[in-house]
Amino acid sequence: MKSIDPADFKVTAPIQLSEIPTNLFNKASDDDKEEKLEKVQEKLSALQDVMYAHNRYGVLICLQGMDTSGKDSLIREVFKEFNPRGVVVHSFKTPNSTELEHDYLWRHYLALPEKGKFAVFNRTHYENVLVTRVHPEYILNENLPGIEKVDDIKPDFWENRMEQIKNFEKHIYQNGTIVLKFYFHLSKEEQRKRLLRRLENMEHHWKFSPGDLKEREYWEQYMQYYEEAINKTATENAPWYIVPADDKEMARYIVAKIIWEEMQKLTDIQVPDLEEKVKANFAMYKEQLSKE
């Protein structure tokens, strides 16, 4: 199987989603992809253990994509080898009454990873410039000054919000949080097939919601707003990666490999040395324990 190069998926210039494939059409078998993923899983798990001891960086993994794009199963597969203490997953749904009493980024600040840990945002702060643009009436729930009705939400509102998001990511990066953002690029046809499978497979009935069909009606709007958000918030400190998502197994491997390759750039991550005076007394400590 062809080696995965993060540079092939990283957004470094303006993109048009309609020109980017949703499937790599890689000839590798599912078994081959799973084997490759398992190897990266083990390396990431070992890396997280070292990060925990090093206690200097946190890692924020942001996952965005349309319904059925494979975010949930990717989280389960990519991070399953991690020590449970080392990774926390947050799925952001409609803001509750407490969250609406604060600014829209407040709940995301609360969920940021501690030093030495990974946090995965399954749907992220970008919902605030995606779903809310498709359904601007949701903004009214935030009770913002000067916005009494949808017509009060002008284009500069969205420009300001994306600038705020960039500042949020810059701030947390400068304070030790590594930010990696993944957009799962799913075709509308593949989503149709996956929704049908949910209806046809009794075990997956619970995953289906009529709301999924309603949101499909806004597909083109979502693509427009995803494209704009990615282009305006892709930075070197908080890069976007566009992952072809029609093949779930390949998407999982791509994400895992990108995380691993990007983390290798942090050459200072290592298990800290014990103080010399502690090392000097090892013999005494051993003797003390041997006598118990």
XYZ file of N, CA, C and O in Angstrom, residues 32-234:
812
model
N -5.163 -5.384 4.951
C -3.900 -4.649 4.874
C -4.032 -3.295 5.568
O -3.161 -2.877 6.351
N -5.156 -2.622 5.327
C -5.374 -1.316 5.954
C -5.485 -1.455 7.471
O -4.959 -0.622 8.225
N -6.173 -2.494 7.923
C -6.306 -2.718 9.364
C -4.962 -3.032 10.005
O -4.670 -2.574 11.117
N -4.136 -3.804 9.303
C -2.804 -4.127 9.830
C -1.955 -2.868 9.955
O -1.258 -2.662 10.957
N -2.011 -2.009 8.939
C -1.261 -0.751 8.978
C -1.752 0.121 10.133
O -0.955 0.736 10.859
N -3.082 0.164 10.312
C -3.653 0.969 11.380
C -3.200 0.462 12.743
O -2.849 1.249 13.630
N -3.194 -0.845 12.937
C -2.799 -1.426 14.223
C -1.385 -1.029 14.604
O -1.094 -0.741 15.774
N -0.492 -0.992 13.625
C 0.890 -0.617 13.893
C 0.990 0.839 14.354
O 1.751 1.173 15.276
N 0.203 1.711 13.700
C 0.224 3.118 14.095
C -0.445 3.293 15.457
O 0.002 4.106 16.279
N -1.509 2.534 15.711
C -2.177 2.591 17.018
C -1.188 2.330 18.153
O -1.170 3.052 19.157
N -0.395 1.307 17.995
C 0.573 0.939 19.027
C 1.593 2.054 19.247
O 1.955 2.377 20.386
N 2.052 2.655 18.147
C 3.040 3.724 18.268
C 2.437 4.972 18.929
O 3.080 5.626 19.757
N 1.193 5.283 18.575
C 0.537 6.433 19.187
C 0.304 6.207 20.681
O 0.457 7.123 21.491
N -0.064 4.982 21.039
C -0.284 4.662 22.448
C 1.006 4.837 23.248
O 1.006 5.421 24.338
N 2.115 4.342 22.698
C 3.411 4.488 23.377
C 3.801 5.961 23.480
O 4.327 6.417 24.506
N 3.526 6.717 22.416
C 3.830 8.144 22.423
C 3.041 8.862 23.508
O 3.575 9.723 24.227
N 1.777 8.498 23.666
C 0.946 9.170 24.668
C 1.463 8.898 26.080
O 1.424 9.776 26.947
N 1.971 7.697 26.314
C 2.553 7.387 27.621
C 3.737 8.308 27.927
O 3.902 8.795 29.047
N 4.567 8.521 26.905
C 5.718 9.414 27.083
C 5.248 10.852 27.286
O 5.770 11.586 28.127
N 4.220 11.244 26.514
C 3.658 12.592 26.675
C 3.146 12.817 28.089
O 3.303 13.892 28.662
N 2.516 11.795 28.652
C 1.955 11.899 29.997
C 3.065 12.169 31.013
O 2.913 12.997 31.918
N 4.189 11.467 30.843
C 5.328 11.679 31.739
C 5.983 13.037 31.500
O 6.375 13.733 32.441
N 6.065 13.429 30.228
C 6.689 14.696 29.856
C 5.871 15.881 30.381
O 6.422 16.900 30.818
N 4.544 15.770 30.291
C 3.612 16.725 30.916
C 3.817 18.160 30.445
O 3.799 19.102 31.250
N 3.972 18.333 29.137
C 4.151 19.692 28.627
C 3.168 20.041 27.521
O 2.762 21.201 27.398
N 2.772 19.066 26.713
C 1.840 19.319 25.620
C 0.514 18.594 25.846
O 0.476 17.489 26.395
N -0.567 19.211 25.382
C -1.832 18.521 25.187
C -2.081 18.455 23.689
O -1.508 19.249 22.926
N -2.896 17.519 23.248
C -3.200 17.383 21.820
C -4.711 17.444 21.623
O -5.456 16.681 22.255
N -5.154 18.345 20.767
C -6.571 18.476 20.443
C -6.801 17.987 19.016
O -6.269 18.560 18.067
N -7.582 16.921 18.893
C -7.951 16.368 17.595
C -9.384 16.787 17.288
O -10.308 16.437 18.019
N -9.570 17.564 16.221
C -10.893 18.060 15.840
C -11.409 17.280 14.635
O -10.731 17.215 13.597
N -12.599 16.699 14.769
C -13.200 15.903 13.705
C -14.492 16.559 13.241
O -15.417 16.762 14.033
N -14.544 16.894 11.967
C -15.744 17.487 11.380
C -16.122 16.717 10.112
O -15.252 16.247 9.393
N -17.396 16.633 9.853
C -17.861 15.981 8.642
C -19.366 15.837 8.676
O -19.998 15.983 9.729
N -19.939 15.539 7.539
C -21.375 15.347 7.450
C -21.787 14.082 8.194
O -20.955 13.226 8.508
N -23.084 13.955 8.480
C -23.613 12.761 9.124
C -23.197 11.519 8.341
O -23.195 11.527 7.109
N -22.823 10.470 9.052
C -22.388 9.156 8.531
C -20.973 9.180 7.973
O -20.544 8.190 7.364
N -20.214 10.251 8.165
C -18.881 10.318 7.563
C -17.855 9.435 8.274
O -16.729 9.300 7.794
N -18.230 8.826 9.413
C -17.339 7.851 10.041
C -16.559 8.341 11.227
O -15.608 7.688 11.663
N -16.955 9.465 11.808
C -16.206 10.036 12.936
C -16.246 9.124 14.161
O -15.232 8.892 14.815
N -17.442 8.612 14.494
C -17.585 7.785 15.703
C -16.745 6.518 15.619
O -16.024 6.169 16.564
N -16.837 5.815 14.507
C -16.092 4.559 14.381
C -14.592 4.818 14.315
O -13.791 4.017 14.783
N -14.206 5.958 13.752
C -12.773 6.288 13.717
C -12.241 6.482 15.127
O -11.161 5.986 15.451
N -12.990 7.183 15.964
C -12.550 7.391 17.346
C -12.363 6.047 18.040
O -11.372 5.810 18.727
N -13.317 5.167 17.851
C -13.248 3.846 18.485
C -12.019 3.071 18.022
O -11.323 2.442 18.832
N -11.712 3.117 16.743
C -10.631 2.296 16.200
C -9.252 2.923 16.384
O -8.295 2.238 16.734
N -9.133 4.205 16.156
C -7.811 4.846 16.192
C -7.265 4.938 17.615
O -6.071 4.769 17.853
N -8.141 5.178 18.601
C -7.673 5.452 19.957
C -7.887 4.293 20.921
O -7.676 4.453 22.127
N -8.252 3.126 20.416
C -8.594 2.033 21.328
C -7.392 1.459 22.073
O -7.560 0.796 23.100
N -6.162 1.684 21.601
C -4.981 1.185 22.292
C -4.465 2.162 23.346
O -3.539 1.851 24.078
N -5.067 3.337 23.418
C -4.618 4.338 24.386
C -4.967 3.902 25.803
O -5.985 3.256 26.048
N -4.110 4.275 26.743
C -4.473 4.164 28.144
C -5.698 5.058 28.361
O -5.692 6.217 27.940
N -6.761 4.552 29.003
C -7.974 5.361 29.182
C -7.727 6.716 29.829
O -8.469 7.666 29.583
N -6.690 6.816 30.640
C -6.408 8.096 31.292
C -5.830 9.100 30.305
O -5.720 10.292 30.619
N -5.444 8.637 29.118
C -4.709 9.500 28.199
C -5.517 10.138 27.095
O -4.987 10.960 26.346
N -6.804 9.799 26.969
C -7.613 10.381 25.902
C -9.042 10.583 26.395
O -9.609 9.723 27.067
N -9.601 11.757 26.088
C -10.976 12.087 26.461
C -11.705 12.541 25.208
O -11.185 13.358 24.441
N -12.899 11.996 24.994
C -13.691 12.325 23.809
C -14.862 13.203 24.219
O -15.563 12.912 25.196
N -15.062 14.277 23.462
C -16.190 15.181 23.716
C -17.038 15.270 22.444
O -16.523 15.604 21.374
N -18.321 14.968 22.565
C -19.259 15.106 21.447
C -20.158 16.308 21.740
O -20.961 16.270 22.671
N -19.990 17.351 20.957
C -20.720 18.587 21.213
C -22.055 18.585 20.474
O -22.100 18.565 19.247
N -23.101 18.594 21.245
C -24.449 18.627 20.695
C -25.008 20.044 20.825
O -24.262 20.985 21.104
N -26.312 20.206 20.634
C -26.941 21.514 20.770
C -26.641 22.091 22.156
O -26.782 21.379 23.159
N -26.185 23.337 22.237
C -25.848 23.919 23.540
C -27.031 23.855 24.510
O -28.173 24.128 24.132
N -26.730 23.501 25.766
C -27.792 23.467 26.773
C -27.972 24.859 27.384
O -27.266 25.811 27.025
N -28.907 24.974 28.323
C -29.240 26.288 28.886
C -28.053 26.922 29.608
O -27.854 28.145 29.531
N -27.253 26.103 30.292
C -26.076 26.647 30.983
C -25.050 27.153 29.983
O -24.478 28.242 30.147
N -24.796 26.383 28.939
C -23.813 26.771 27.921
C -24.235 28.043 27.192
O -23.393 28.871 26.832
N -25.548 28.214 27.004
C -26.033 29.406 26.310
C -25.913 30.670 27.156
O -26.061 31.785 26.642
N -25.638 30.506 28.439
C -25.407 31.662 29.303
C -23.983 32.190 29.174
O -23.613 33.175 29.835
N -23.171 31.531 28.363
C -21.783 31.937 28.129
C -21.570 32.137 26.633
O -22.432 31.815 25.814
N -20.398 32.657 26.264
C -20.104 32.786 24.839
C -19.927 31.403 24.226
O -19.690 30.411 24.930
N -20.022 31.320 22.909
C -20.088 30.032 22.221
C -18.816 29.197 22.343
O -18.849 27.979 22.153
N -17.685 29.812 22.688
C -16.442 29.051 22.827
C -16.219 28.531 24.250
O -15.334 27.705 24.468
N -17.019 28.997 25.185
C -16.814 28.663 26.598
C -16.757 27.161 26.825
O -15.846 26.652 27.487
N -17.725 26.429 26.302
C -17.768 24.984 26.571
C -16.593 24.251 25.933
O -16.197 23.178 26.387
N -16.031 24.828 24.884
C -14.875 24.204 24.236
C -13.596 24.443 25.042
O -12.736 23.561 25.115
N -13.484 25.613 25.650
C -12.362 25.853 26.561
C -12.375 24.844 27.704
O -11.334 24.296 28.093
N -13.561 24.586 28.246
C -13.674 23.665 29.377
C -13.228 22.249 29.012
O -12.807 21.484 29.880
N -13.344 21.902 27.731
C -13.051 20.531 27.294
C -11.639 20.362 26.740
O -11.288 19.269 26.276
N -10.818 21.386 26.808
C -9.457 21.280 26.272
C -8.649 20.236 27.032
O -8.877 20.004 28.218
N -7.697 19.590 26.357
C -6.926 18.522 27.018
C -5.976 19.052 28.075
O -5.402 20.130 27.939
N -5.827 18.273 29.138
C -4.791 18.561 30.112
C -3.429 18.262 29.494
O -3.326 17.539 28.492
N -2.394 18.786 30.095
C -1.047 18.480 29.617
C -0.808 16.972 29.695
O -1.155 16.319 30.671
N -0.233 16.435 28.630
C 0.054 15.007 28.594
C -1.079 14.155 28.053
O -0.940 12.930 27.964
N -2.201 14.789 27.676
C -3.358 14.017 27.232
C -3.842 14.447 25.850
O -3.535 15.533 25.375
N -4.624 13.563 25.239
C -5.321 13.849 23.987
C -6.781 14.157 24.316
O -7.390 13.498 25.158
N -7.347 15.133 23.627
C -8.796 15.347 23.637
C -9.274 15.261 22.193
O -8.618 15.786 21.282
N -10.382 14.572 21.991
C -10.975 14.458 20.662
C -12.315 15.183 20.681
O -13.193 14.853 21.486
N -12.453 16.180 19.810
C -13.732 16.869 19.660
C -14.461 16.227 18.483
O -14.047 16.359 17.329
N -15.537 15.520 18.777
C -16.380 14.904 17.749
C -17.502 15.883 17.447
O -18.475 15.967 18.174
N -17.360 16.598 16.367
C -18.021 17.863 16.091
C -17.376 18.868 17.045
O -17.061 18.558 18.178
N -17.187 20.077 16.566
C -16.276 20.979 17.250
C -16.837 22.395 17.339
O -18.016 22.637 17.037
N -15.957 23.314 17.708
C -16.319 24.728 17.709
C -16.693 25.230 16.316
O -17.301 26.293 16.176
N -16.375 24.455 15.281
C -16.737 24.860 13.913
C -18.221 24.712 13.610
O -18.721 25.282 12.632
N -18.936 23.977 14.457
C -20.388 23.927 14.296
C -20.979 25.338 14.360
O -22.035 25.603 13.792
N -20.266 26.241 15.036
C -20.750 27.610 15.210
C -20.601 28.476 13.965
O -21.064 29.629 13.957
N -19.951 27.951 12.930
C -19.920 28.652 11.634
C -20.351 27.711 10.507
O -20.133 28.001 9.336
N -20.963 26.604 10.882
C -21.458 25.644 9.880
C -22.966 25.454 10.049
O -23.754 25.985 9.262
N -23.358 24.744 11.080
C -24.789 24.513 11.315
C -25.525 25.836 11.508
O -26.631 26.028 11.007
N -24.886 26.762 12.227
C -25.556 28.035 12.485
C -25.657 28.906 11.236
O -26.497 29.817 11.191
N -24.846 28.648 10.236
C -24.990 29.396 8.979
C -26.102 28.798 8.136
O -26.837 29.520 7.463
N -26.213 27.482 8.174
C -27.327 26.837 7.461
C -28.650 27.162 8.150
O -29.677 27.366 7.497
N -28.595 27.224 9.492
C -29.792 27.516 10.288
C -29.506 28.729 11.182
O -29.325 28.593 12.404
N -29.453 29.921 10.619
C -29.055 31.103 11.400
C -29.997 31.427 12.552
O -29.608 32.140 13.489
N -31.209 30.871 12.526
C -32.132 31.111 13.641
C -31.579 30.578 14.960
O -31.965 31.038 16.045
N -30.628 29.611 14.884
C -30.025 29.089 16.113
C -29.246 30.160 16.861
O -29.101 30.096 18.089
N -28.713 31.132 16.123
C -27.936 32.204 16.745
C -28.797 32.999 17.730
O -28.302 33.510 18.743
N -30.074 33.090 17.460
C -30.957 33.860 18.329
C -30.982 33.291 19.742
O -31.224 34.023 20.712
N -30.708 31.979 19.880
C -30.683 31.352 21.208
C -29.532 31.865 22.067
O -29.553 31.703 23.291
N -28.524 32.480 21.430
C -27.367 32.976 22.176
C -27.636 34.330 22.843
O -26.817 34.801 23.636
N -28.763 34.957 22.482
C -29.174 36.212 23.122
C -28.062 37.262 23.050
O -27.672 37.867 24.063
N -27.561 37.479 21.844
C -26.427 38.389 21.642
C -26.895 39.839 21.517
O -27.963 40.112 20.953
N -26.110 40.787 21.994
C -26.463 42.206 21.846
C -26.598 42.590 20.378
O -25.763 42.219 19.543
N -27.650 43.302 20.055
C -27.823 43.807 18.694
C -28.414 42.823 17.715
O -28.614 43.157 16.545
N -28.669 41.596 18.158
C -29.252 40.598 17.254
C -30.597 40.164 17.824
O -30.668 39.378 18.777
N -31.649 40.704 17.243
C -33.008 40.398 17.689
C -33.718 39.451 16.730
O -34.672 38.771 17.114
N -33.257 39.437 15.491
C -33.871 38.600 14.452
C -32.794 38.171 13.473
O -31.682 38.714 13.461
N -33.119 37.194 12.634
C -32.136 36.649 11.692
C -31.576 37.729 10.773
O -30.381 37.714 10.435
N -32.394 38.678 10.379
C -31.927 39.724 9.461
C -30.829 40.597 10.077
O -30.131 41.308 9.358
N -30.699 40.533 11.397
C -29.634 41.309 12.063
C -28.267 40.640 11.919
O -27.245 41.245 12.267
N -28.227 39.401 11.454
C -26.956 38.669 11.316
C -26.381 38.995 9.934
O -26.805 38.451 8.908
N -25.433 39.882 9.914
C -24.828 40.356 8.672
C -23.600 39.509 8.318
O -23.062 38.782 9.166
N -23.096 39.612 7.074
C -21.904 38.841 6.676
C -20.704 39.032 7.588
O -19.939 38.086 7.831
N -20.522 40.244 8.116
C -19.354 40.462 8.972
C -19.458 39.702 10.294
O -18.444 39.475 10.965
N -20.669 39.294 10.670
C -20.821 38.464 11.877
C -20.045 37.173 11.714
O -19.326 36.744 12.625
N -20.161 36.537 10.554
C -19.476 35.261 10.303
C -17.982 35.469 10.136
O -17.177 34.643 10.582
N -17.597 36.589 9.509
C -16.172 36.911 9.378
C -15.551 37.074 10.761
O -14.463 36.546 11.036
N -16.239 37.790 11.639
C -15.729 38.008 12.996
C -15.639 36.695 13.757
O -14.673 36.449 14.497
N -16.630 35.854 13.579
C -16.650 34.590 14.328
C -15.508 33.684 13.884
O -14.873 33.032 14.714
N -15.211 33.654 12.608
C -14.092 32.831 12.142
C -12.752 33.400 12.619
O -11.833 32.646 12.916
N -12.671 34.706 12.699
C -11.454 35.320 13.239
C -11.312 34.982 14.727
O -10.208 34.728 15.215
N -12.428 34.963 15.447
C -12.406 34.578 16.857
C -11.937 33.133 17.019
O -11.172 32.809 17.942
N -12.385 32.265 16.143
C -11.974 30.860 16.200
C -10.472 30.740 15.938
O -9.764 29.994 16.624
N -9.972 31.477 14.966
C -8.534 31.460 14.698
C -7.755 31.946 15.917
O -6.715 31.377 16.271
N -8.245 32.985 16.568
C -7.573 33.502 17.764
C -7.617 32.493 18.904
O -6.641 32.357 19.666
N -8.743 31.807 19.058
C -8.881 30.745 20.062
C -7.820 29.673 19.839
O -7.111 29.263 20.765
N -7.678 29.227 18.598
C -6.713 28.171 18.283
C -5.278 28.665 18.435
O -4.410 27.917 18.908
N -5.031 29.916 18.073
C -3.693 30.476 18.245
C -3.339 30.547 19.726
O -2.219 30.203 20.137
N -4.294 30.965 20.528
C -4.069 31.092 21.971
C -3.721 29.746 22.601
O -2.745 29.644 23.366
N -4.510 28.719 22.301
C -4.247 27.430 22.953
C -2.971 26.788 22.409
O -2.251 26.115 23.155
N -2.654 27.041 21.136
C -1.398 26.520 20.581
C -0.201 27.152 21.294
O 0.751 26.449 21.672
N -0.261 28.447 21.493
C 0.854 29.148 22.136
C 1.019 28.752 23.597
O 2.053 29.022 24.200
N 0.001 28.106 24.145
C 0.065 27.654 25.530
C 0.194 26.136 25.641
O -0.107 25.552 26.686
N 0.665 25.493 24.564
C 1.055 24.097 24.661
C 0.072 23.070 24.147
O 0.277 21.866 24.368
N -0.982 23.488 23.451
C -1.937 22.526 22.889
C -1.699 22.379 21.390
O -1.792 23.354 20.639
N -1.378 21.167 20.964
C -1.206 20.875 19.543
C -2.591 20.679 18.937
O -3.391 19.881 19.435
N -2.889 21.407 17.855
C -4.218 21.372 17.246
C -4.131 20.754 15.856
O -3.393 21.251 14.997
N -4.874 19.666 15.641
C -4.952 19.015 14.329
C -6.426 18.859 13.972
O -7.192 18.255 14.724
N -6.824 19.399 12.806
C -8.234 19.432 12.412
C -8.444 18.585 11.153
O -7.712 18.751 10.171
N -9.444 17.716 11.212
C -9.719 16.793 10.105
C -11.145 16.981 9.593
O -12.102 16.900 10.369
N -11.248 17.210 8.291
C -12.562 17.241 7.647
C -12.742 15.938 6.883
O -11.929 15.595 6.014
N -13.810 15.200 7.198
C -14.099 13.922 6.539
C -14.904 14.211 5.280
O -16.095 14.529 5.346
N -14.228 14.066 4.150
C -14.799 14.461 2.859
C -15.586 13.293 2.273
O -15.041 12.401 1.622
N -16.880 13.306 2.521
C -17.788 12.231 2.126
C -18.615 12.674 0.929
O -19.053 13.824 0.853
N -18.849 11.759 0.002
C -19.716 12.074 -1.133
C -21.170 11.937 -0.723
O -21.524 11.162 0.171
N -22.036 12.677 -1.398
C -23.463 12.600 -1.088
C -24.013 11.215 -1.400
O -24.882 10.708 -0.689
N -23.488 10.586 -2.429
C -23.944 9.238 -2.794
C -23.555 8.218 -1.729
O -24.351 7.336 -1.371
N -22.340 8.332 -1.200
C -21.922 7.401 -0.157
C -22.750 7.623 1.106
O -23.098 6.650 1.793
N -23.083 8.857 1.402
C -23.948 9.092 2.567
C -25.307 8.425 2.360
O -25.874 7.836 3.293
N -25.850 8.523 1.150
C -27.138 7.883 0.858
C -27.070 6.388 1.140
O -27.957 5.812 1.784
N -25.992 5.743 0.701
C -25.835 4.299 0.911
C -25.738 3.969 2.399
O -26.314 2.981 2.861
N -25.022 4.785 3.153
C -24.846 4.520 4.580
C -26.153 4.722 5.344
O -26.456 3.968 6.275
N -26.928 5.725 4.958
C -28.224 5.923 5.597
C -29.161 4.756 5.290
O -29.921 4.306 6.163
N -29.108 4.270 4.058
C -29.922 3.105 3.698
C -29.538 1.888 4.526
O -30.399 1.128 4.973
N -28.234 1.692 4.747
C -27.782 0.551 5.542
C -28.302 0.654 6.981
O -28.613 -0.349 7.607
N -28.384 1.866 7.489
C -28.933 2.037 8.830
C -30.392 1.609 8.889
O -30.858 1.056 9.883
N -31.119 1.862 7.820
C -32.530 1.487 7.781
C -32.710 -0.014 7.556
O -33.672 -0.616 8.036
N -31.780 -0.613 6.837
C -31.906 -2.027 6.476
C -31.337 -2.970 7.535
O -31.723 -4.138 7.591
N -30.414 -2.475 8.361
C -29.776 -3.298 9.384
C -30.374 -2.963 10.743
O -30.184 -1.870 11.270
N -31.085 -3.937 11.319
C -31.793 -3.687 12.581
C -30.844 -3.223 13.685
O -31.206 -2.393 14.521
N -29.622 -3.741 13.699
C -28.671 -3.363 14.737
C -28.283 -1.892 14.667
O -27.799 -1.320 15.652
N -28.478 -1.290 13.489
C -28.090 0.105 13.297
C -29.285 1.049 13.255
O -29.113 2.243 12.972
N -30.474 0.529 13.529
C -31.662 1.388 13.503
C -31.523 2.571 14.438
O -31.985 3.679 14.146
N -30.885 2.331 15.591
C -30.782 3.392 16.601
C -29.985 4.596 16.104
O -30.140 5.717 16.617
N -29.135 4.377 15.092
C -28.320 5.466 14.564
C -29.105 6.393 13.640
O -28.667 7.508 13.365
N -30.256 5.909 13.151
C -30.976 6.690 12.151
C -31.859 7.744 12.792
O -32.512 7.515 13.803
N -31.879 8.912 12.178
C -32.757 9.989 12.600
C -33.357 10.637 11.352
O -32.632 10.902 10.383
N -34.655 10.890 11.355
C -35.247 11.594 10.205
C -34.569 12.934 9.937
O -34.561 13.416 8.803
N -33.982 13.503 10.991
C -33.270 14.759 10.813
C -32.098 14.645 9.852
O -31.705 15.624 9.206
N -31.521 13.423 9.735
C -30.416 13.219 8.796
C -30.875 13.487 7.366
O -30.139 14.057 6.555
N -32.100 13.067 7.052
C -32.640 13.281 5.704
C -32.926 14.765 5.477
O -32.710 15.288 4.377
N -33.395 15.421 6.523
C -33.671 16.858 6.409
C -32.386 17.625 6.114
O -32.368 18.528 5.248
N -31.304 17.271 6.811
C -30.046 17.981 6.598
C -29.456 17.715 5.219
O -28.732 18.562 4.678
N -29.766 16.560 4.630
C -29.292 16.274 3.266
C -29.801 17.311 2.263
O -29.154 17.571 1.245
N -30.944 17.885 2.562
C -31.510 18.889 1.664
C -30.625 20.141 1.592
O -30.718 20.917 0.640
N -29.780 20.311 2.596
C -28.899 21.483 2.644
C -27.465 21.135 2.252
O -26.531 21.882 2.573
N -27.279 20.034 1.566
C -25.933 19.533 1.257
C -25.056 20.602 0.614
O -23.913 20.829 1.034
N -25.559 21.249 -0.423
C -24.741 22.226 -1.146
C -24.369 23.403 -0.258
O -23.251 23.921 -0.349
N -25.288 23.830 0.611
C -24.962 24.912 1.538
C -23.862 24.484 2.499
O -22.924 25.240 2.770
N -23.974 23.266 3.009
C -22.933 22.773 3.917
C -21.578 22.745 3.217
O -20.556 23.131 3.802
N -21.547 22.273 1.990
C -20.283 22.217 1.265
C -19.702 23.619 1.092
O -18.484 23.832 1.240
N -20.558 24.576 0.792
C -20.096 25.954 0.629
C -19.499 26.491 1.928
O -18.407 27.092 1.928
N -20.175 26.236 3.042
C -19.717 26.788 4.313
C -18.517 26.032 4.871
O -17.647 26.624 5.519
N -18.451 24.724 4.624
C -17.251 23.976 5.003
C -16.039 24.515 4.252
O -14.972 24.751 4.834
N -16.207 24.687 2.963
C -15.102 25.175 2.138
C -14.619 26.531 2.624
O -13.411 26.769 2.759
N -15.563 27.415 2.919
C -15.191 28.750 3.380
C -14.511 28.692 4.744
O -13.486 29.358 4.969
N -15.053 27.895 5.658
C -14.462 27.798 6.999
C -13.056 27.224 6.938
O -12.139 27.703 7.628
N -12.860 26.191 6.134
C -11.537 25.579 6.012
C -10.543 26.579 5.426
O -9.427 26.749 5.939
N -10.943 27.260 4.364
C -10.029 28.206 3.721
C -9.654 29.366 4.634
O -8.526 29.868 4.590
N -10.575 29.783 5.483
C -10.323 30.966 6.308
C -9.682 30.650 7.652
O -9.225 31.566 8.343
N -9.633 29.375 8.018
C -9.082 29.042 9.347
C -7.952 28.020 9.286
O -7.523 27.527 10.332
N -7.479 27.702 8.096
C -6.323 26.804 7.973
C -5.056 27.603 8.233
O -4.723 28.510 7.470
